[in-house]
């Protein structure tokens, strides 16, 4: 592995029909869902569901960037799948 390559971690979460794939790399704490910043995705309740595991992770969550791609399912199922991922 070269020195300037960043370590990338992939994880998945599934809830009902929704499937979320998360890509985690070292960064500044930015979270994007389907290429949109978390702050403008969904409604406030769904954003809080997705943010809760990040708040529990504390300082670690501020040191990584997450890109989550969600397919299928409804809004609630997508939020819960993203939360699990």
PDB file of C-alpha atoms in Angstrom:
ATOM      1  CA  UNK A   1       0.000   0.000   0.000  1.00  0.00           C
ATOM      2  CA  UNK A   2       1.340   3.425  -0.907  1.00  0.00           C
ATOM      3  CA  UNK A   3       1.732   6.091   1.765  1.00  0.00           C
ATOM      4  CA  UNK A   4      -0.825   8.495   0.288  1.00  0.00           C
ATOM      5  CA  UNK A   5      -3.566   5.857  -0.155  1.00  0.00           C
ATOM      6  CA  UNK A   6      -6.366   6.091   2.402  1.00  0.00           C
ATOM      7  CA  UNK A   7      -7.777   2.999   4.046  1.00  0.00           C
ATOM      8  CA  UNK A   8     -11.359   2.434   2.948  1.00  0.00           C
ATOM      9  CA  UNK A   9     -13.898   0.425   4.942  1.00  0.00           C
ATOM     10  CA  UNK A  10     -17.189  -0.818   3.484  1.00  0.00           C
ATOM     11  CA  UNK A  11     -20.217  -1.909   5.482  1.00  0.00           C
ATOM     12  CA  UNK A  12     -23.848  -2.708   4.730  1.00  0.00           C
ATOM     13  CA  UNK A  13     -27.162  -2.435   6.482  1.00  0.00           C
ATOM     14  CA  UNK A  14     -30.540  -3.811   5.491  1.00  0.00           C
ATOM     15  CA  UNK A  15     -34.033  -3.069   6.712  1.00  0.00           C
ATOM     16  CA  UNK A  16     -37.077  -4.540   4.994  1.00  0.00           C
ATOM     17  CA  UNK A  17     -36.516  -3.784   1.273  1.00  0.00           C
ATOM     18  CA  UNK A  18     -33.955  -1.016   1.758  1.00  0.00           C
ATOM     19  CA  UNK A  19     -30.263  -1.834   1.366  1.00  0.00           C
ATOM     20  CA  UNK A  20     -27.592   0.681   2.427  1.00  0.00           C
ATOM     21  CA  UNK A  21     -23.904   0.445   1.524  1.00  0.00           C
ATOM     22  CA  UNK A  22     -21.569   2.741   3.452  1.00  0.00           C
ATOM     23  CA  UNK A  23     -18.031   3.695   2.435  1.00  0.00           C
ATOM     24  CA  UNK A  24     -15.939   5.019   5.324  1.00  0.00           C
ATOM     25  CA  UNK A  25     -12.621   6.866   4.867  1.00  0.00           C
ATOM     26  CA  UNK A  26     -10.526   9.125   7.085  1.00  0.00           C
ATOM     27  CA  UNK A  27     -11.799  12.686   6.914  1.00  0.00           C
ATOM     28  CA  UNK A  28     -13.579  15.480   8.718  1.00  0.00           C
ATOM     29  CA  UNK A  29     -16.887  13.950   9.832  1.00  0.00           C
ATOM     30  CA  UNK A  30     -18.927  14.591   6.690  1.00  0.00           C
ATOM     31  CA  UNK A  31     -21.850  12.224   6.049  1.00  0.00           C
ATOM     32  CA  UNK A  32     -23.511  12.034   2.635  1.00  0.00           C
ATOM     33  CA  UNK A  33     -26.512   9.912   1.729  1.00  0.00           C
ATOM     34  CA  UNK A  34     -27.097   9.284  -1.971  1.00  0.00           C
ATOM     35  CA  UNK A  35     -24.654  12.135  -2.770  1.00  0.00           C
ATOM     36  CA  UNK A  36     -26.567  14.613  -0.573  1.00  0.00           C
ATOM     37  CA  UNK A  37     -25.246  15.996   2.717  1.00  0.00           C
ATOM     38  CA  UNK A  38     -27.055  14.482   5.687  1.00  0.00           C
ATOM     39  CA  UNK A  39     -28.243  17.948   6.734  1.00  0.00           C
ATOM     40  CA  UNK A  40     -30.588  18.216   3.714  1.00  0.00           C
ATOM     41  CA  UNK A  41     -31.573  14.543   3.350  1.00  0.00           C
ATOM     42  CA  UNK A  42     -35.045  13.426   4.458  1.00  0.00           C
ATOM     43  CA  UNK A  43     -36.882  15.107   7.306  1.00  0.00           C
ATOM     44  CA  UNK A  44     -35.635  15.981  10.787  1.00  0.00           C
ATOM     45  CA  UNK A  45     -36.752  12.745  12.454  1.00  0.00           C
ATOM     46  CA  UNK A  46     -35.034  10.578   9.825  1.00  0.00           C
ATOM     47  CA  UNK A  47     -31.842  12.634  10.124  1.00  0.00           C
ATOM     48  CA  UNK A  48     -31.841  12.151  13.902  1.00  0.00           C
ATOM     49  CA  UNK A  49     -32.241   8.372  13.468  1.00  0.00           C
ATOM     50  CA  UNK A  50     -29.226   8.266  11.188  1.00  0.00           C
ATOM     51  CA  UNK A  51     -27.177  10.598  13.412  1.00  0.00           C
ATOM     52  CA  UNK A  52     -27.780   8.700  16.664  1.00  0.00           C
ATOM     53  CA  UNK A  53     -25.053   6.023  16.160  1.00  0.00           C
ATOM     54  CA  UNK A  54     -22.660   8.787  15.104  1.00  0.00           C
ATOM     55  CA  UNK A  55     -23.342  10.696  18.320  1.00  0.00           C
ATOM     56  CA  UNK A  56     -22.694   7.537  20.344  1.00  0.00           C
ATOM     57  CA  UNK A  57     -19.391   7.017  18.489  1.00  0.00           C
ATOM     58  CA  UNK A  58     -18.208  10.396  19.793  1.00  0.00           C
ATOM     59  CA  UNK A  59     -14.821  11.636  18.568  1.00  0.00           C
ATOM     60  CA  UNK A  60     -14.346   8.703  16.163  1.00  0.00           C
ATOM     61  CA  UNK A  61     -17.266   9.899  14.014  1.00  0.00           C
ATOM     62  CA  UNK A  62     -15.595  13.310  13.610  1.00  0.00           C
ATOM     63  CA  UNK A  63     -12.476  11.693  12.100  1.00  0.00           C
ATOM     64  CA  UNK A  64     -14.153   9.829   9.209  1.00  0.00           C
ATOM     65  CA  UNK A  65     -16.219  10.662   6.142  1.00  0.00           C
ATOM     66  CA  UNK A  66     -19.137   8.426   5.240  1.00  0.00           C
ATOM     67  CA  UNK A  67     -20.772   8.022   1.835  1.00  0.00           C
ATOM     68  CA  UNK A  68     -23.951   5.955   2.059  1.00  0.00           C
ATOM     69  CA  UNK A  69     -25.805   4.672  -1.000  1.00  0.00           C
ATOM     70  CA  UNK A  70     -29.338   3.440  -0.370  1.00  0.00           C
ATOM     71  CA  UNK A  71     -31.519   1.542  -2.813  1.00  0.00           C
ATOM     72  CA  UNK A  72     -35.164   0.539  -2.694  1.00  0.00           C
ATOM     73  CA  UNK A  73     -37.580   0.696   0.221  1.00  0.00           C
ATOM     74  CA  UNK A  74     -39.438   3.607   1.735  1.00  0.00           C
ATOM     75  CA  UNK A  75     -38.116   6.611   3.606  1.00  0.00           C
ATOM     76  CA  UNK A  76     -38.228   4.989   7.061  1.00  0.00           C
ATOM     77  CA  UNK A  77     -36.680   1.738   5.829  1.00  0.00           C
ATOM     78  CA  UNK A  78     -33.906   3.695   4.115  1.00  0.00           C
ATOM     79  CA  UNK A  79     -33.172   5.669   7.287  1.00  0.00           C
ATOM     80  CA  UNK A  80     -33.007   2.499   9.381  1.00  0.00           C
ATOM     81  CA  UNK A  81     -30.787   0.751   6.819  1.00  0.00           C
ATOM     82  CA  UNK A  82     -28.433   3.769   6.757  1.00  0.00           C
ATOM     83  CA  UNK A  83     -28.374   3.771  10.545  1.00  0.00           C
ATOM     84  CA  UNK A  84     -27.428   0.099  10.607  1.00  0.00           C
ATOM     85  CA  UNK A  85     -24.701   0.562   8.008  1.00  0.00           C
TER      86      UNK A  85
END
